[in-house]
Coordinates of C-alpha atoms in Angstrom, one line a residue:
A76 CA 75.6 144.4 89.8
C77 CA 75.9 141.4 92.2
L78 CA 79.2 140.5 91.0
D79 CA 80.3 144.1 91.3
V80 CA 79.2 144.1 94.9
V81 CA 81.2 140.9 95.6
N82 CA 84.3 142.2 93.8
W83 CA 84.1 145.5 95.7
F84 CA 84.2 143.7 99.1
K85 CA 87.0 141.6 97.9
N86 CA 89.0 144.6 96.9
Q87 CA 88.6 146.0 100.4
G88 CA 90.5 142.9 101.7
C89 CA 87.3 141.2 102.9
Y90 CA 86.8 137.5 102.8
V91 CA 83.4 137.1 101.2
I92 CA 81.2 134.3 102.0
G93 CA 78.0 133.6 99.9
G94 CA 75.0 132.0 101.3
V95 CA 73.9 130.6 98.0
P96 CA 70.8 128.5 96.7
T97 CA 71.1 124.9 97.2
W98 CA 71.3 124.3 93.3
W99 CA 73.7 127.1 92.7
R100 CA 76.1 124.9 90.7
T101 CA 73.4 123.7 88.1
G102 CA 71.8 126.9 87.9
D103 CA 68.3 125.7 88.2
R104 CA 65.3 125.0 90.7
D105 CA 66.0 127.6 93.5
S106 CA 68.9 129.3 91.6
R107 CA 68.7 132.2 89.2
P108 CA 70.1 131.2 85.9
G109 CA 73.4 132.9 84.7
F110 CA 74.8 133.5 88.2
I111 CA 77.7 131.0 88.0
D112 CA 80.1 133.9 87.8
V113 CA 78.9 135.4 90.8
Y114 CA 79.1 132.2 92.8
H115 CA 82.6 131.5 91.5
A116 CA 83.4 135.0 92.8
F117 CA 83.1 134.3 96.4
H118 CA 85.8 133.0 98.7
M119 CA 83.5 130.7 100.2
I120 CA 80.2 129.1 99.3
S121 CA 77.7 127.9 101.7
P122 CA 74.5 126.5 100.1
W123 CA 71.0 126.6 101.6
M124 CA 69.9 123.3 103.1
V125 CA 66.7 123.6 105.3
G126 CA 63.8 121.9 103.7
R127 CA 66.0 120.0 101.1
I128 CA 66.2 116.8 103.0
G129 CA 64.3 115.0 105.7
S130 CA 65.7 111.5 106.1
V131 CA 68.8 109.5 106.1
A132 CA 68.0 108.4 102.6
D133 CA 67.6 112.0 101.5
A134 CA 70.9 112.8 103.1
D135 CA 72.7 109.9 101.2
N136 CA 71.1 111.0 97.9
F137 CA 72.1 114.7 98.5
Y138 CA 75.7 113.6 99.2
N139 CA 75.8 112.0 95.6
V140 CA 73.9 114.6 93.7
A141 CA 75.0 117.8 95.4
T142 CA 77.8 117.6 98.0
V143 CA 80.4 115.6 96.1
P144 CA 80.1 117.5 92.8
D145 CA 79.7 120.9 94.6
L146 CA 83.0 120.3 96.5
A147 CA 84.7 119.3 93.1
D148 CA 83.6 122.5 91.5
C149 CA 84.7 124.7 94.4
A150 CA 88.1 123.0 94.5
A151 CA 88.5 123.5 90.7
H152 CA 87.8 127.3 91.3
G153 CA 89.8 127.7 94.5
I154 CA 86.6 128.3 96.5
D155 CA 86.2 127.1 100.1
Y156 CA 83.0 125.0 100.6
Q157 CA 80.9 125.1 103.8
P158 CA 77.8 122.9 103.8
C159 CA 75.1 122.9 106.2
V160 CA 74.2 120.2 108.5
L161 CA 70.7 120.2 110.5
P162 CA 69.1 118.2 113.1
G163 CA 65.7 117.8 111.3
T164 CA 62.4 119.5 112.0
L165 CA 60.9 118.1 115.1
N166 CA 57.3 118.8 114.1
L167 CA 57.9 116.7 110.9
R168 CA 59.4 114.0 112.8
Q169 CA 62.6 113.8 110.9
R170 CA 65.2 113.5 113.6
A171 CA 65.3 109.6 114.1
H172 CA 66.8 110.3 117.6
G173 CA 70.0 111.8 116.0
D174 CA 70.6 109.3 113.2
F175 CA 69.4 111.8 110.5
M176 CA 71.9 114.5 111.7
W177 CA 74.8 112.0 112.2
R178 CA 74.5 110.8 108.7
Q179 CA 74.9 114.4 107.4
F180 CA 78.0 114.7 109.7
Y181 CA 79.2 111.5 108.3
N182 CA 78.5 112.3 104.6
M183 CA 80.2 115.7 104.9
T184 CA 83.3 114.4 106.6
K185 CA 83.7 111.6 104.2
A186 CA 83.4 113.9 101.2
G187 CA 86.3 115.9 102.7
V188 CA 84.9 119.2 103.7
Q189 CA 86.9 121.5 106.1
G190 CA 84.0 123.3 107.7
I191 CA 80.4 122.7 108.5
Y192 CA 77.5 125.2 109.3
I193 CA 75.0 124.0 111.8
S194 CA 71.4 124.9 111.3
M195 CA 69.9 126.2 113.6
F196 CA 70.9 126.9 117.3
D197 CA 67.7 128.1 118.8
E198 CA 65.1 128.2 116.0
Y199 CA 62.4 126.6 118.2
N200 CA 59.5 128.0 115.9
E201 CA 60.4 126.0 113.2
G202 CA 61.5 122.9 115.4
N203 CA 65.1 123.0 113.9
Q204 CA 67.0 123.8 117.0
I205 CA 70.0 122.2 118.6
A206 CA 69.7 124.2 121.8
K207 CA 68.4 122.4 124.8
T208 CA 64.8 121.2 124.1
A209 CA 62.0 119.6 126.0
E210 CA 62.7 116.0 126.7
T211 CA 59.1 115.0 127.0
Q212 CA 55.7 116.4 126.0
A213 CA 55.0 117.3 129.5
W214 CA 57.6 120.0 129.3
T215 CA 56.1 121.9 126.2
P216 CA 53.8 124.8 126.5
T217 CA 50.2 123.8 126.4
N218 CA 48.5 124.0 122.9
S219 CA 52.0 125.2 121.5
G220 CA 51.8 122.5 118.7
L221 CA 55.6 121.6 119.5
L222 CA 56.9 118.3 119.8
A223 CA 59.4 117.0 122.4
L224 CA 62.7 115.2 121.8
D225 CA 61.1 111.8 122.6
E226 CA 58.5 112.1 119.8
D227 CA 59.7 108.7 118.0
G228 CA 59.7 106.9 121.4
T229 CA 63.4 107.3 122.2
A230 CA 64.3 109.2 125.3
C231 CA 66.7 111.9 124.8
S232 CA 68.3 114.4 127.2
A233 CA 67.7 118.2 126.6
D234 CA 71.2 118.8 125.7
Y235 CA 71.3 115.7 123.2
Y236 CA 71.8 117.7 119.9
L237 CA 74.5 119.8 121.4
R238 CA 76.4 116.7 122.5
L239 CA 75.7 115.3 119.0
T240 CA 77.1 118.4 117.3
G241 CA 80.1 118.3 119.4
D242 CA 80.9 114.7 118.4
G243 CA 80.2 115.6 114.7
G244 CA 82.7 118.3 115.1
R245 CA 85.3 115.9 116.7
M246 CA 84.7 113.4 113.7
L247 CA 85.4 116.3 111.2
K248 CA 88.7 117.1 112.9
G249 CA 89.5 113.6 113.0
Q250 CA 89.6 113.3 116.8
I251 CA 87.3 110.4 116.4
A252 CA 87.1 107.9 113.6
L253 CA 85.1 108.4 110.7
T254 CA 81.8 106.2 111.4
P255 CA 78.4 105.8 110.0
T256 CA 77.3 104.7 113.4
R257 CA 76.3 107.4 115.9
P258 CA 78.6 107.3 118.9
T259 CA 76.6 109.7 120.8
Q260 CA 74.1 108.4 123.5
P261 CA 70.7 110.1 123.7
V262 CA 70.7 110.0 127.5
L263 CA 73.6 110.6 129.8
S264 CA 71.8 112.0 132.9
G265 CA 68.7 111.6 135.1
G266 CA 69.4 108.0 135.9
G267 CA 69.2 106.6 132.4
D268 CA 71.4 104.1 130.8
T269 CA 74.7 105.8 129.7
V270 CA 76.6 102.8 128.5
P271 CA 76.2 101.5 124.8
P272 CA 76.1 97.8 124.1
S273 CA 79.4 96.0 123.1
A274 CA 79.8 95.3 119.5
P275 CA 78.3 92.0 118.2
G276 CA 80.9 89.4 117.4
A277 CA 81.9 86.7 114.9
L278 CA 79.6 87.9 112.1
Q279 CA 79.4 85.4 109.4
S280 CA 77.3 84.0 106.6
T281 CA 75.6 80.7 107.2
G282 CA 74.1 80.4 103.8
H283 CA 73.1 82.2 100.7
T284 CA 71.0 81.8 97.6
D285 CA 70.7 83.9 94.3
T286 CA 68.7 86.6 96.2
T287 CA 69.3 85.9 99.9
V288 CA 72.0 85.9 102.6
A289 CA 71.7 84.3 105.8
L290 CA 73.9 86.0 108.7
A291 CA 74.6 84.9 112.3
W292 CA 76.6 86.5 115.2
T293 CA 77.4 86.2 118.8
A294 CA 75.4 88.3 121.0
A295 CA 76.4 91.7 122.3
T296 CA 76.5 92.6 126.0
D297 CA 75.0 95.6 127.8
N298 CA 74.9 96.9 131.5
V299 CA 71.1 97.0 131.4
G300 CA 70.2 94.9 128.4
V301 CA 70.5 94.5 124.6
T302 CA 67.1 95.2 123.0
G303 CA 68.0 94.2 119.5
Y304 CA 70.3 94.4 116.4
R305 CA 70.4 96.5 113.3
V306 CA 71.8 94.8 110.2
L307 CA 73.6 97.0 107.8
R308 CA 74.7 96.6 104.1
V309 CA 77.9 98.5 103.7
S310 CA 78.9 100.1 100.4
G311 CA 81.6 102.8 100.0
G312 CA 82.1 103.0 103.8
T313 CA 78.4 103.8 104.3
G314 CA 76.1 101.5 106.0
T315 CA 72.4 101.2 105.1
Q316 CA 69.9 99.4 107.2
V317 CA 68.3 96.3 105.8
G318 CA 66.5 95.0 108.8
T319 CA 66.4 94.6 112.5
T320 CA 66.1 91.6 114.8
S321 CA 65.9 90.7 118.5
G322 CA 67.9 87.4 117.8
T323 CA 71.4 86.8 116.7
A324 CA 70.4 85.7 113.1
F325 CA 68.9 87.4 110.2
T326 CA 68.3 86.7 106.5
V327 CA 68.7 89.5 104.1
T328 CA 66.3 89.2 101.1
G329 CA 65.7 90.9 97.7
L330 CA 69.3 90.8 96.5
T331 CA 70.7 90.6 93.0
P332 CA 72.1 87.3 91.9
A333 CA 75.8 86.9 91.4
T334 CA 76.7 90.0 93.3
A335 CA 79.1 90.8 96.3
Y336 CA 77.6 92.3 99.4
T337 CA 79.2 93.4 102.6
F338 CA 77.4 93.5 105.8
D339 CA 77.9 94.6 109.5
V340 CA 75.8 94.5 112.6
V341 CA 75.3 96.8 115.6
A342 CA 73.6 96.1 118.8
L343 CA 70.8 98.5 120.4
D344 CA 69.7 99.1 123.8
A345 CA 66.4 100.6 125.3
A346 CA 68.1 104.0 125.9
G347 CA 68.9 104.4 122.3
G348 CA 72.5 103.3 122.7
V349 CA 74.3 102.0 119.6
S350 CA 77.3 99.7 119.7
Q351 CA 80.3 100.0 117.5
P352 CA 79.9 97.8 114.4
S353 CA 80.7 94.1 114.3
N354 CA 83.4 92.7 111.9
Q355 CA 82.3 93.0 108.4
V356 CA 81.5 90.0 106.0
T357 CA 81.4 89.8 102.4
V358 CA 79.2 87.5 100.6
T359 CA 78.5 86.8 96.9
T360 CA 75.0 85.7 96.0
D361 CA 74.4 82.6 93.9
A362 CA 74.0 82.9 90.1
T363 CA 70.5 83.0 89.0
S364 CA 68.7 79.7 89.4
S365 CA 69.1 77.6 86.4
T366 CA 67.7 74.4 84.9
T367 CA 70.8 73.8 82.8
D368 CA 72.8 70.6 83.6
L369 CA 76.3 71.7 83.9
A370 CA 77.6 68.1 83.7
L371 CA 75.8 67.0 80.5
H372 CA 78.5 65.6 78.1
K373 CA 81.3 66.7 80.1
P374 CA 84.4 64.5 80.7
T375 CA 84.1 62.0 83.7
S376 CA 86.3 59.8 85.5
E377 CA 85.8 57.0 88.2
S378 CA 87.5 54.8 90.8
S379 CA 86.5 51.7 88.9
H380 CA 83.7 50.1 86.7
T381 CA 82.4 46.7 85.8
Q382 CA 82.1 45.4 82.2
N383 CA 81.2 48.2 80.0
Y384 CA 79.3 50.4 82.6
G385 CA 81.7 53.3 82.6
S386 CA 81.3 56.7 84.1
G387 CA 80.6 58.3 80.9
N388 CA 77.2 56.8 80.8
T389 CA 76.2 59.2 83.6
V390 CA 76.5 62.3 81.5
D391 CA 75.1 61.0 78.1
G392 CA 71.5 62.3 78.7
D393 CA 70.2 58.8 78.7
Q394 CA 68.8 57.4 82.1
N395 CA 68.8 53.8 80.9
T396 CA 72.7 53.6 80.6
Y397 CA 74.6 53.7 83.8
W398 CA 77.8 53.4 85.7
E399 CA 78.6 50.6 88.2
S400 CA 81.7 50.3 90.3
A401 CA 83.7 47.2 91.1
N402 CA 81.7 45.0 93.4
N403 CA 82.4 44.6 97.3
A404 CA 85.1 47.3 97.1
F405 CA 83.6 50.3 99.0
P406 CA 84.5 53.2 98.9
Q407 CA 84.1 54.0 95.2
W408 CA 83.9 57.5 93.4
L409 CA 82.3 59.2 90.2
Q410 CA 83.6 62.4 89.0
V411 CA 82.8 65.0 86.4
D412 CA 85.1 67.9 85.2
L413 CA 82.8 71.1 84.6
G414 CA 85.7 72.5 82.6
G415 CA 86.3 75.5 84.8
A416 CA 85.5 76.9 88.3
T417 CA 81.7 76.9 88.5
T418 CA 79.1 77.6 91.0
V419 CA 77.5 74.4 92.2
K420 CA 74.5 74.2 94.7
R421 CA 72.6 71.1 93.6
I422 CA 73.4 67.6 92.3
V423 CA 70.9 65.0 90.9
V424 CA 71.7 61.4 90.6
D425 CA 69.6 59.0 88.8
L426 CA 69.3 55.1 88.4
P427 CA 67.5 53.5 85.5
P428 CA 63.9 54.0 85.8
A429 CA 62.9 50.4 85.1
T430 CA 60.9 48.8 88.0
A431 CA 63.6 45.9 88.2
W432 CA 65.7 48.5 89.8
A433 CA 64.1 48.0 93.2
T434 CA 64.1 50.6 95.7
R435 CA 67.5 51.1 97.4
S436 CA 69.5 53.6 99.5
Q437 CA 73.1 54.7 98.6
T438 CA 75.4 56.4 101.1
I439 CA 76.9 59.3 99.3
A440 CA 79.2 62.2 99.9
V441 CA 80.1 65.1 97.6
Q442 CA 83.5 66.6 97.3
G443 CA 84.9 69.4 95.1
S444 CA 88.2 70.5 93.8
T445 CA 89.5 73.5 91.7
D446 CA 92.6 71.4 90.4
G447 CA 91.6 67.9 90.3
G448 CA 94.2 66.9 93.1
T449 CA 93.0 68.4 96.3
F450 CA 89.5 67.6 97.2
S451 CA 87.3 69.2 100.1
T452 CA 83.9 68.1 101.3
L453 CA 81.0 69.8 100.0
L454 CA 78.4 67.6 101.5
A455 CA 78.9 65.1 104.3
A456 CA 78.1 61.5 103.6
G457 CA 74.2 60.6 103.8
A458 CA 71.9 57.9 102.9
H459 CA 69.9 58.8 99.7
T460 CA 66.9 56.9 98.6
F461 CA 66.1 55.8 94.9
D462 CA 62.8 54.6 94.2
P463 CA 61.6 53.6 90.8
A464 CA 57.9 54.8 91.9
T465 CA 59.1 58.3 92.0
G466 CA 61.6 58.3 89.2
N467 CA 64.5 56.6 90.7
T468 CA 66.3 60.0 91.3
S469 CA 67.8 61.6 94.3
T470 CA 68.8 65.2 95.0
L471 CA 71.9 66.2 96.9
T472 CA 71.8 69.9 97.9
L473 CA 74.7 71.6 99.2
P474 CA 74.5 73.6 102.4
S475 CA 75.8 76.6 100.5
A476 CA 76.8 77.2 97.0
A477 CA 80.4 76.2 96.2
T478 CA 82.7 77.2 93.4
T479 CA 84.4 74.3 92.0
R480 CA 85.6 72.5 88.9
Y481 CA 85.6 68.8 89.6
V482 CA 82.6 67.4 91.4
R483 CA 83.0 63.9 92.9
L484 CA 80.5 61.6 94.4
V485 CA 82.0 59.2 97.0
F486 CA 79.8 56.1 97.6
T487 CA 80.3 54.0 100.7
A488 CA 77.2 51.8 100.9
N489 CA 74.2 50.6 98.7
T490 CA 71.5 48.4 100.0
G491 CA 70.4 47.1 96.6
W492 CA 73.8 46.1 95.3
P493 CA 77.3 46.1 96.8
A494 CA 78.7 48.7 94.4
G495 CA 78.3 52.4 93.5
Q496 CA 75.6 52.9 90.8
A497 CA 74.3 55.8 88.8
S498 CA 72.8 56.3 85.5
G499 CA 72.7 60.2 85.6
L500 CA 75.0 62.8 87.3
H501 CA 73.3 66.2 86.9
V502 CA 74.9 69.4 88.4
F503 CA 73.1 72.6 88.7
N504 CA 74.2 76.1 90.1
A505 CA 71.0 76.6 92.2

């Protein structure tokens, strides 16, 4: 009977729009089973949305599980698709001063929809309105139980959600660039700050481990003052907040080893203004920490050696055998070929453990190369102490993990003997 009604209107030349359940395509939850033929008979489908999402994370999940597959189904059946965007229920504190609604605009535009339905214009009783609304609690009726637009601590003008909707429409039409960062400022009148901060500059990674990435950037500027920064992890064009800071550096934690991540940063001001994003930076975390010695039994080479103290002694697994360069002829170098481009973060150098090897300091730099011909500095020259009382070993940790095949140690001084010396050359990826 429902299909007959739809077809009757179509036969009269009407363009028939179906306000359908959220899960119309899958035929479960709020949808009656067996209605897919009815849904496919409409010229346009507009699914129910209110109450289905309440946060930015919900909006992103809905984009993946509903919007994208719904749009594909409609395209396959020649049906127009008009999803719903809502500001969020004030009394449930869902609005996040516009970030919730803007993420929906962003997701729908990114998906490629041609039209958007806004819910609702003046539905004050459910707190879902975009029409002019009380800016502060002082404007609300006594004992009404209603919340004002500043419920999360950010001042918003009464017309804020009308302006936000206008900007969402402009993004949908391609009049402004697709961006996950809300361009609409919460306050434009009443003497508030109306100018957003400038974008942070020169975002870069200052270091990383297997589960962390350290970021730094140059400060943004603002006509009143920058109050902080929001750090975003970007994937598929969508930025997800991973932290905030009042400074110009932040370390992202909880990452997966050996994985590439892209980040950008936006600046914030006290009026809720948000800058355009900084440049993006992509960083690959280190491989999982390992105790495997990557240099063990690998080919070695050297600048020189004395008697039978060749470089191969440093990778034979025996701390009592050692390499010693020519005397009184600094600089000298010791090198290992790891066999292929490898992540390197830490090098351990040994001397024989016998107490006859008195405490000494060797000045060592670390260089790396992928072709064995052109080398770059991985760790600047520094003094490293070897003490038999603590195992006669020294650890050289790179400032950040490097990808290299050839690891070269360059010796320029030794307080115990006028030559480069090492009984062990151990290389680790973390």
